[in-house]
């Protein structure tokens, strides 16, 4: 039976991933950690400890005490915040990652950490971005993500550590809102549609980025972690996506359910510049070939579910 340590467990991915892993492997088998302690369900539904991922010794001792055999390292600053605080981002994103890799190496754990479409940059092919291509990102977040992909490859080649990872697109969910990301507009738009019937997007019309609904992202993590390692060629940076959308496409999908929804624009030049440096749509065929990745939700299926889940929260 797996014993899994999750960092960043109260974040957008972590809060839902911990619940899923506890369902799959048993509540006591998943040790959730985060720098903050909150009244979140994750802190009550199984073991929870506060952990600052920049403290490598604390991480190692916690992992050893709980006898974990898998480390899922999620704690990180997202793209917009990282651009505001580049040094903090370097220290947290890279320092946390190397501590998590060292913990996994010393304890012989399987390892997962997410990369992102942010690992690409303006010189990357924008459309159907291949799995293996130019990666010269111009954001601190992107620099962290490329370095992270390489570092995970290094730990695999040098130490035989079973490292795995996905390049996530924007993730959309109704459970825990993201914070500090460039793709956050695609989550805010649904909350605003339900609560106010209108939304002012900080990303401009015609700016396409990849997105994926959270249930697909969680399935992808579990599927990749359970995949036969001998079949993986791209261990640490699989392109995954479910749709390529701009704000107008999401609004049109919302209007199929809420016809009076109004989309306006209040473009944030900083986040717009980040978005423009990323691909329009990435190619996820390597993930499909090597471990069977397939997203279940397209834009309309995701919209229907998001609006009904948020609507029932609102009532
Ligand atoms: C962000 O916008 O920073 C993240 C990401 C795509 O990695 N959602």
mmCIF file of C-alpha atoms and ligand atoms in Angstrom:
data_model
loop_
_atom_site.group_PDB
_atom_site.id
_atom_site.type_symbol
_atom_site.label_atom_id
_atom_site.label_comp_id
_atom_site.label_asym_id
_atom_site.label_seq_id
_atom_site.Cartn_x
_atom_site.Cartn_y
_atom_site.Cartn_z
ATOM 1 C CA UNK A 1 0.000 0.000 0.000
ATOM 2 C CA UNK A 2 1.292 3.457 -0.953
ATOM 3 C CA UNK A 3 2.132 6.058 1.720
ATOM 4 C CA UNK A 4 2.084 9.465 0.089
ATOM 5 C CA UNK A 5 3.408 12.848 1.228
ATOM 6 C CA UNK A 6 1.711 15.826 -0.456
ATOM 7 C CA UNK A 7 3.148 19.347 -0.175
ATOM 8 C CA UNK A 8 1.010 22.392 -0.953
ATOM 9 C CA UNK A 9 -1.999 20.311 0.067
ATOM 10 C CA UNK A 10 -4.299 23.287 0.647
ATOM 11 C CA UNK A 11 -3.706 24.750 -2.816
ATOM 12 C CA UNK A 12 -5.875 24.475 -5.922
ATOM 13 C CA UNK A 13 -4.609 21.031 -6.996
ATOM 14 C CA UNK A 14 -3.646 19.755 -3.544
ATOM 15 C CA UNK A 15 -7.003 20.190 -1.846
ATOM 16 C CA UNK A 16 -8.732 17.998 -4.430
ATOM 17 C CA UNK A 17 -5.858 15.598 -5.051
ATOM 18 C CA UNK A 18 -5.559 14.731 -1.344
ATOM 19 C CA UNK A 19 -9.275 13.896 -1.218
ATOM 20 C CA UNK A 20 -8.936 11.669 -4.282
ATOM 21 C CA UNK A 21 -5.795 9.906 -3.038
ATOM 22 C CA UNK A 22 -7.416 9.283 0.372
ATOM 23 C CA UNK A 23 -10.390 7.714 -1.388
ATOM 24 C CA UNK A 24 -8.125 5.524 -3.536
ATOM 25 C CA UNK A 25 -5.464 4.460 -1.037
ATOM 26 C CA UNK A 26 -7.023 5.106 2.406
ATOM 27 C CA UNK A 27 -7.211 8.255 4.541
ATOM 28 C CA UNK A 28 -4.216 7.357 6.735
ATOM 29 C CA UNK A 29 -2.016 6.663 3.701
ATOM 30 C CA UNK A 30 -1.911 10.310 2.587
ATOM 31 C CA UNK A 31 0.032 12.812 4.695
ATOM 32 C CA UNK A 32 -1.100 16.286 3.668
ATOM 33 C CA UNK A 33 1.196 19.242 4.396
ATOM 34 C CA UNK A 34 1.029 22.969 3.821
ATOM 35 C CA UNK A 35 2.747 26.058 5.186
ATOM 36 C CA UNK A 36 -0.560 27.240 6.619
ATOM 37 C CA UNK A 37 -3.037 25.517 8.852
ATOM 38 C CA UNK A 38 -6.647 26.195 8.030
ATOM 39 C CA UNK A 39 -9.986 24.665 8.865
ATOM 40 C CA UNK A 40 -9.984 23.002 5.412
ATOM 41 C CA UNK A 41 -11.443 19.508 5.146
ATOM 42 C CA UNK A 42 -7.977 18.214 4.074
ATOM 43 C CA UNK A 43 -6.673 18.986 7.580
ATOM 44 C CA UNK A 44 -9.404 16.835 9.171
ATOM 45 C CA UNK A 45 -9.911 13.917 6.790
ATOM 46 C CA UNK A 46 -6.486 12.308 7.457
ATOM 47 C CA UNK A 47 -2.965 13.129 8.684
ATOM 48 C CA UNK A 48 -2.054 16.800 8.241
ATOM 49 C CA UNK A 49 1.120 18.665 9.260
ATOM 50 C CA UNK A 50 2.353 22.189 8.699
ATOM 51 C CA UNK A 51 5.520 22.259 6.589
ATOM 52 C CA UNK A 52 7.597 25.019 5.020
ATOM 53 C CA UNK A 53 9.068 23.339 1.936
ATOM 54 C CA UNK A 54 12.151 25.552 2.052
ATOM 55 C CA UNK A 55 13.109 23.717 5.271
ATOM 56 C CA UNK A 56 14.700 20.568 3.833
ATOM 57 C CA UNK A 57 15.507 19.004 7.199
ATOM 58 C CA UNK A 58 11.916 19.380 8.426
ATOM 59 C CA UNK A 59 10.621 17.859 5.193
ATOM 60 C CA UNK A 60 12.977 14.900 5.364
ATOM 61 C CA UNK A 61 12.199 14.198 9.036
ATOM 62 C CA UNK A 62 8.457 14.429 8.481
ATOM 63 C CA UNK A 63 8.648 12.074 5.481
ATOM 64 C CA UNK A 64 10.840 9.626 7.410
ATOM 65 C CA UNK A 65 8.570 9.675 10.475
ATOM 66 C CA UNK A 66 5.538 8.845 8.330
ATOM 67 C CA UNK A 67 7.520 6.210 6.338
ATOM 68 C CA UNK A 68 6.334 7.616 3.015
ATOM 69 C CA UNK A 69 7.180 5.896 -0.263
ATOM 70 C CA UNK A 70 5.783 8.570 -2.602
ATOM 71 C CA UNK A 71 6.319 12.336 -2.644
ATOM 72 C CA UNK A 72 3.912 14.602 -4.536
ATOM 73 C CA UNK A 73 5.406 18.068 -4.462
ATOM 74 C CA UNK A 74 2.879 20.782 -5.333
ATOM 75 C CA UNK A 75 3.921 23.800 -3.225
ATOM 76 C CA UNK A 76 4.877 26.650 -5.583
ATOM 77 C CA UNK A 77 4.130 30.245 -6.537
ATOM 78 C CA UNK A 78 2.167 30.622 -9.790
ATOM 79 C CA UNK A 79 3.194 32.733 -12.784
ATOM 80 C CA UNK A 80 1.805 36.194 -11.995
ATOM 81 C CA UNK A 81 2.948 36.166 -8.353
ATOM 82 C CA UNK A 82 6.353 34.781 -9.365
ATOM 83 C CA UNK A 83 6.748 37.699 -11.788
ATOM 84 C CA UNK A 84 5.962 40.172 -8.981
ATOM 85 C CA UNK A 85 8.368 38.454 -6.554
ATOM 86 C CA UNK A 86 11.022 36.749 -8.682
ATOM 87 C CA UNK A 87 13.550 36.112 -5.925
ATOM 88 C CA UNK A 88 10.943 34.644 -3.592
ATOM 89 C CA UNK A 89 9.755 32.492 -6.512
ATOM 90 C CA UNK A 90 13.271 31.212 -7.166
ATOM 91 C CA UNK A 91 13.817 30.396 -3.501
ATOM 92 C CA UNK A 92 10.438 28.767 -2.969
ATOM 93 C CA UNK A 93 9.937 27.055 -6.328
ATOM 94 C CA UNK A 94 13.492 25.793 -6.775
ATOM 95 C CA UNK A 95 14.440 25.445 -3.092
ATOM 96 C CA UNK A 96 11.237 23.526 -2.338
ATOM 97 C CA UNK A 97 11.747 21.270 -5.355
ATOM 98 C CA UNK A 98 15.337 20.352 -4.564
ATOM 99 C CA UNK A 99 14.370 19.618 -0.930
ATOM 100 C CA UNK A 100 11.533 17.400 -2.091
ATOM 101 C CA UNK A 101 13.803 15.573 -4.569
ATOM 102 C CA UNK A 102 16.468 15.069 -1.890
ATOM 103 C CA UNK A 103 13.853 13.733 0.547
ATOM 104 C CA UNK A 104 12.614 11.327 -2.126
ATOM 105 C CA UNK A 105 16.181 10.281 -3.016
ATOM 106 C CA UNK A 106 17.197 9.598 0.576
ATOM 107 C CA UNK A 107 14.035 7.594 1.271
ATOM 108 C CA UNK A 108 13.818 5.915 -2.176
ATOM 109 C CA UNK A 109 10.372 7.356 -2.968
ATOM 110 C CA UNK A 110 8.458 7.669 -6.202
ATOM 111 C CA UNK A 111 8.184 11.365 -7.064
ATOM 112 C CA UNK A 112 5.717 13.672 -8.835
ATOM 113 C CA UNK A 113 5.796 17.422 -9.427
ATOM 114 C CA UNK A 114 3.851 19.469 -11.972
ATOM 115 C CA UNK A 115 5.415 21.513 -14.731
ATOM 116 C CA UNK A 116 3.319 23.930 -16.800
ATOM 117 C CA UNK A 117 2.649 25.455 -20.209
ATOM 118 C CA UNK A 118 4.628 28.295 -18.589
ATOM 119 C CA UNK A 119 7.770 26.263 -19.348
ATOM 120 C CA UNK A 120 7.401 27.481 -22.948
ATOM 121 C CA UNK A 121 8.262 30.949 -24.221
ATOM 122 C CA UNK A 122 7.830 33.326 -27.164
ATOM 123 C CA UNK A 123 10.231 31.395 -29.422
ATOM 124 C CA UNK A 124 8.357 28.097 -28.865
ATOM 125 C CA UNK A 125 6.055 27.081 -31.759
ATOM 126 C CA UNK A 126 2.678 28.533 -30.709
ATOM 127 C CA UNK A 127 0.335 26.052 -32.300
ATOM 128 C CA UNK A 128 0.294 22.296 -31.601
ATOM 129 C CA UNK A 129 3.410 22.885 -29.508
ATOM 130 C CA UNK A 130 5.361 19.622 -29.699
ATOM 131 C CA UNK A 131 6.406 17.600 -26.662
ATOM 132 C CA UNK A 132 10.085 18.246 -27.410
ATOM 133 C CA UNK A 133 10.690 21.785 -28.599
ATOM 134 C CA UNK A 134 12.344 25.151 -27.900
ATOM 135 C CA UNK A 135 11.980 26.208 -24.249
ATOM 136 C CA UNK A 136 13.242 29.745 -23.642
ATOM 137 C CA UNK A 137 10.587 31.170 -21.278
ATOM 138 C CA UNK A 138 10.777 34.862 -20.400
ATOM 139 C CA UNK A 139 9.082 34.631 -16.960
ATOM 140 C CA UNK A 140 10.614 33.620 -13.629
ATOM 141 C CA UNK A 141 7.886 30.971 -13.312
ATOM 142 C CA UNK A 142 8.878 29.576 -16.708
ATOM 143 C CA UNK A 143 12.561 29.579 -15.769
ATOM 144 C CA UNK A 144 11.613 27.650 -12.596
ATOM 145 C CA UNK A 145 9.512 25.166 -14.541
ATOM 146 C CA UNK A 146 12.164 24.402 -17.195
ATOM 147 C CA UNK A 147 14.820 24.099 -14.486
ATOM 148 C CA UNK A 148 12.478 21.824 -12.534
ATOM 149 C CA UNK A 149 11.884 19.570 -15.542
ATOM 150 C CA UNK A 150 15.653 19.276 -16.065
ATOM 151 C CA UNK A 151 16.335 18.705 -12.370
ATOM 152 C CA UNK A 152 13.785 15.877 -12.232
ATOM 153 C CA UNK A 153 15.370 14.317 -15.350
ATOM 154 C CA UNK A 154 18.756 14.656 -13.623
ATOM 155 C CA UNK A 155 17.578 12.833 -10.476
ATOM 156 C CA UNK A 156 16.214 10.043 -12.654
ATOM 157 C CA UNK A 157 19.393 9.624 -14.689
ATOM 158 C CA UNK A 158 21.861 10.206 -11.862
ATOM 159 C CA UNK A 159 20.139 8.381 -8.987
ATOM 160 C CA UNK A 160 17.492 6.235 -10.676
ATOM 161 C CA UNK A 161 14.783 8.136 -8.778
ATOM 162 C CA UNK A 162 11.339 7.390 -10.241
ATOM 163 C CA UNK A 163 10.443 11.003 -11.099
ATOM 164 C CA UNK A 164 7.298 11.817 -13.095
ATOM 165 C CA UNK A 165 5.546 15.044 -14.120
ATOM 166 C CA UNK A 166 2.992 16.776 -16.314
ATOM 167 C CA UNK A 167 3.031 20.146 -18.065
ATOM 168 C CA UNK A 168 -0.337 21.376 -16.867
ATOM 169 C CA UNK A 169 -2.387 23.952 -18.733
ATOM 170 C CA UNK A 170 -4.722 26.285 -16.792
ATOM 171 C CA UNK A 171 -6.733 24.146 -14.384
ATOM 172 C CA UNK A 172 -10.376 24.949 -13.774
ATOM 173 C CA UNK A 173 -12.265 23.849 -10.690
ATOM 174 C CA UNK A 174 -15.102 24.895 -8.392
ATOM 175 C CA UNK A 175 -13.524 23.677 -5.137
ATOM 176 C CA UNK A 176 -10.455 25.799 -4.319
ATOM 177 C CA UNK A 177 -9.793 28.932 -6.398
ATOM 178 C CA UNK A 178 -6.245 29.310 -7.752
ATOM 179 C CA UNK A 179 -4.196 32.369 -6.775
ATOM 180 C CA UNK A 180 -1.618 34.361 -8.677
ATOM 181 C CA UNK A 181 -1.881 32.552 -12.018
ATOM 182 C CA UNK A 182 -2.259 33.904 -15.552
ATOM 183 C CA UNK A 183 -5.007 31.417 -16.412
ATOM 184 C CA UNK A 184 -7.035 32.307 -13.281
ATOM 185 C CA UNK A 185 -9.468 34.347 -15.405
ATOM 186 C CA UNK A 186 -10.861 31.058 -16.710
ATOM 187 C CA UNK A 187 -11.901 30.123 -13.165
ATOM 188 C CA UNK A 188 -13.058 33.610 -12.087
ATOM 189 C CA UNK A 189 -15.343 33.855 -15.117
ATOM 190 C CA UNK A 190 -17.475 30.941 -13.879
ATOM 191 C CA UNK A 191 -17.725 32.247 -10.302
ATOM 192 C CA UNK A 192 -18.727 35.691 -11.628
ATOM 193 C CA UNK A 193 -21.207 34.230 -14.137
ATOM 194 C CA UNK A 194 -23.086 32.521 -11.303
ATOM 195 C CA UNK A 195 -22.867 35.303 -8.716
ATOM 196 C CA UNK A 196 -23.171 38.453 -10.888
ATOM 197 C CA UNK A 197 -24.055 37.408 -14.437
ATOM 198 C CA UNK A 198 -21.071 39.368 -15.788
ATOM 199 C CA UNK A 199 -17.261 39.318 -15.757
ATOM 200 C CA UNK A 200 -14.454 41.703 -16.734
ATOM 201 C CA UNK A 201 -11.592 39.584 -18.069
ATOM 202 C CA UNK A 202 -7.982 40.547 -17.349
ATOM 203 C CA UNK A 203 -6.933 38.474 -20.387
ATOM 204 C CA UNK A 204 -7.826 39.918 -23.783
ATOM 205 C CA UNK A 205 -10.173 38.615 -26.446
ATOM 206 C CA UNK A 206 -8.371 36.323 -28.913
ATOM 207 C CA UNK A 207 -5.711 35.188 -26.433
ATOM 208 C CA UNK A 208 -5.815 31.394 -26.619
ATOM 209 C CA UNK A 209 -4.373 29.154 -23.902
ATOM 210 C CA UNK A 210 -4.762 25.505 -23.023
ATOM 211 C CA UNK A 211 -7.087 24.562 -20.160
ATOM 212 C CA UNK A 212 -8.240 21.399 -18.423
ATOM 213 C CA UNK A 213 -10.998 20.568 -15.912
ATOM 214 C CA UNK A 214 -9.683 19.494 -12.505
ATOM 215 C CA UNK A 215 -11.154 15.934 -12.552
ATOM 216 C CA UNK A 216 -9.093 15.264 -15.698
ATOM 217 C CA UNK A 217 -5.970 16.714 -14.070
ATOM 218 C CA UNK A 218 -6.391 14.492 -11.000
ATOM 219 C CA UNK A 219 -6.993 11.401 -13.143
ATOM 220 C CA UNK A 220 -3.886 12.259 -15.178
ATOM 221 C CA UNK A 221 -1.703 12.430 -12.039
ATOM 222 C CA UNK A 222 -2.945 9.080 -10.733
ATOM 223 C CA UNK A 223 -2.706 7.437 -14.162
ATOM 224 C CA UNK A 224 0.837 8.680 -14.737
ATOM 225 C CA UNK A 225 1.966 7.608 -11.255
ATOM 226 C CA UNK A 226 0.515 4.136 -11.831
ATOM 227 C CA UNK A 227 1.850 3.800 -15.393
ATOM 228 C CA UNK A 228 4.504 1.225 -16.243
ATOM 229 C CA UNK A 229 7.752 3.225 -15.810
ATOM 230 C CA UNK A 230 9.568 1.193 -18.478
ATOM 231 C CA UNK A 231 7.198 2.636 -21.122
ATOM 232 C CA UNK A 232 7.863 6.291 -20.212
ATOM 233 C CA UNK A 233 10.235 8.223 -22.424
ATOM 234 C CA UNK A 234 9.217 11.720 -21.267
ATOM 235 C CA UNK A 235 9.033 11.155 -17.536
ATOM 236 C CA UNK A 236 8.913 14.678 -16.185
ATOM 237 C CA UNK A 237 7.197 16.974 -18.569
ATOM 238 C CA UNK A 238 4.292 15.419 -20.461
ATOM 239 C CA UNK A 239 2.192 17.952 -22.369
ATOM 240 C CA UNK A 240 -1.443 17.464 -21.288
ATOM 241 C CA UNK A 241 -4.476 19.508 -22.327
ATOM 242 C CA UNK A 242 -8.207 19.242 -22.892
ATOM 243 C CA UNK A 243 -9.033 22.427 -24.817
ATOM 244 C CA UNK A 244 -7.561 25.617 -26.239
ATOM 245 C CA UNK A 245 -9.808 28.598 -25.461
ATOM 246 C CA UNK A 246 -9.936 32.388 -25.275
ATOM 247 C CA UNK A 247 -12.313 34.416 -23.056
ATOM 248 C CA UNK A 248 -14.903 34.684 -25.880
ATOM 249 C CA UNK A 249 -15.044 30.903 -26.282
ATOM 250 C CA UNK A 250 -15.678 30.401 -22.561
ATOM 251 C CA UNK A 251 -18.321 33.160 -22.575
ATOM 252 C CA UNK A 252 -20.092 31.550 -25.558
ATOM 253 C CA UNK A 253 -20.110 28.236 -23.715
ATOM 254 C CA UNK A 254 -21.489 29.901 -20.545
ATOM 255 C CA UNK A 255 -24.241 31.596 -22.600
ATOM 256 C CA UNK A 256 -25.537 28.167 -23.675
ATOM 257 C CA UNK A 257 -26.565 27.760 -20.009
ATOM 258 C CA UNK A 258 -26.911 31.418 -18.885
ATOM 259 C CA UNK A 259 -27.967 33.339 -22.037
ATOM 260 C CA UNK A 260 -27.762 36.795 -20.419
ATOM 261 C CA UNK A 261 -24.103 36.440 -19.329
ATOM 262 C CA UNK A 262 -22.043 39.562 -20.172
ATOM 263 C CA UNK A 263 -18.291 39.478 -20.835
ATOM 264 C CA UNK A 264 -16.323 42.720 -20.597
ATOM 265 C CA UNK A 265 -12.586 43.410 -20.634
ATOM 266 C CA UNK A 266 -10.271 45.091 -18.158
ATOM 267 C CA UNK A 267 -6.970 43.783 -19.484
ATOM 268 C CA UNK A 268 -4.034 43.538 -17.086
ATOM 269 C CA UNK A 269 -0.921 44.273 -19.204
ATOM 270 C CA UNK A 270 1.357 42.180 -16.977
ATOM 271 C CA UNK A 271 -0.693 38.990 -17.093
ATOM 272 C CA UNK A 272 -1.549 39.624 -20.750
ATOM 273 C CA UNK A 273 2.176 39.729 -21.573
ATOM 274 C CA UNK A 274 2.721 36.412 -19.779
ATOM 275 C CA UNK A 275 -0.214 34.849 -21.659
ATOM 276 C CA UNK A 276 1.143 36.070 -24.986
ATOM 277 C CA UNK A 277 4.493 34.407 -24.304
ATOM 278 C CA UNK A 278 2.777 31.000 -23.888
ATOM 279 C CA UNK A 279 1.517 28.619 -26.590
ATOM 280 C CA UNK A 280 -2.014 28.828 -28.040
ATOM 281 C CA UNK A 281 -2.448 25.071 -28.035
ATOM 282 C CA UNK A 282 -0.112 22.240 -27.139
ATOM 283 C CA UNK A 283 0.163 18.722 -28.532
ATOM 284 C CA UNK A 284 -0.502 16.006 -25.944
ATOM 285 C CA UNK A 285 0.112 12.982 -28.168
ATOM 286 C CA UNK A 286 3.209 11.761 -26.261
ATOM 287 C CA UNK A 287 1.111 11.461 -23.064
ATOM 288 C CA UNK A 288 -1.575 9.601 -25.021
ATOM 289 C CA UNK A 289 0.960 7.207 -26.564
ATOM 290 C CA UNK A 290 3.153 6.540 -23.523
ATOM 291 C CA UNK A 291 0.520 6.127 -20.791
ATOM 292 C CA UNK A 292 -2.931 6.520 -22.370
ATOM 293 C CA UNK A 293 -3.802 10.125 -21.415
ATOM 294 C CA UNK A 294 -7.257 11.218 -22.562
ATOM 295 C CA UNK A 295 -9.277 14.121 -21.123
ATOM 296 C CA UNK A 296 -12.971 13.405 -20.490
ATOM 297 C CA UNK A 297 -14.220 17.018 -20.359
ATOM 298 C CA UNK A 298 -14.374 19.349 -23.361
ATOM 299 C CA UNK A 299 -15.336 23.024 -22.941
ATOM 300 C CA UNK A 300 -19.118 22.555 -22.924
ATOM 301 C CA UNK A 301 -19.045 19.515 -20.627
ATOM 302 C CA UNK A 302 -16.811 21.435 -18.214
ATOM 303 C CA UNK A 303 -19.026 24.547 -18.374
ATOM 304 C CA UNK A 304 -22.187 22.576 -17.625
ATOM 305 C CA UNK A 305 -20.588 20.929 -14.611
ATOM 306 C CA UNK A 306 -18.879 24.112 -13.298
ATOM 307 C CA UNK A 307 -22.093 26.142 -13.488
ATOM 308 C CA UNK A 308 -24.214 23.482 -11.857
ATOM 309 C CA UNK A 309 -21.684 22.893 -9.044
ATOM 310 C CA UNK A 310 -21.239 26.626 -8.393
ATOM 311 C CA UNK A 311 -25.002 27.192 -8.668
ATOM 312 C CA UNK A 312 -25.694 24.605 -5.994
ATOM 313 C CA UNK A 313 -22.986 26.139 -3.753
ATOM 314 C CA UNK A 314 -24.680 29.518 -4.183
ATOM 315 C CA UNK A 315 -28.143 28.209 -3.190
HETATM 316 C C1 LIG B 1 -0.558 29.903 -14.067
HETATM 317 O O1 LIG B 1 -1.355 30.549 -14.755
HETATM 318 O O2 LIG B 1 0.446 30.387 -13.548
HETATM 319 C C2 LIG B 1 -0.805 28.419 -13.905
HETATM 320 C C3 LIG B 1 -0.100 27.638 -14.957
HETATM 321 C C4 LIG B 1 -0.643 27.561 -16.330
HETATM 322 O O3 LIG B 1 0.913 27.069 -14.694
HETATM 323 N N1 LIG B 1 -2.201 28.157 -13.918
#
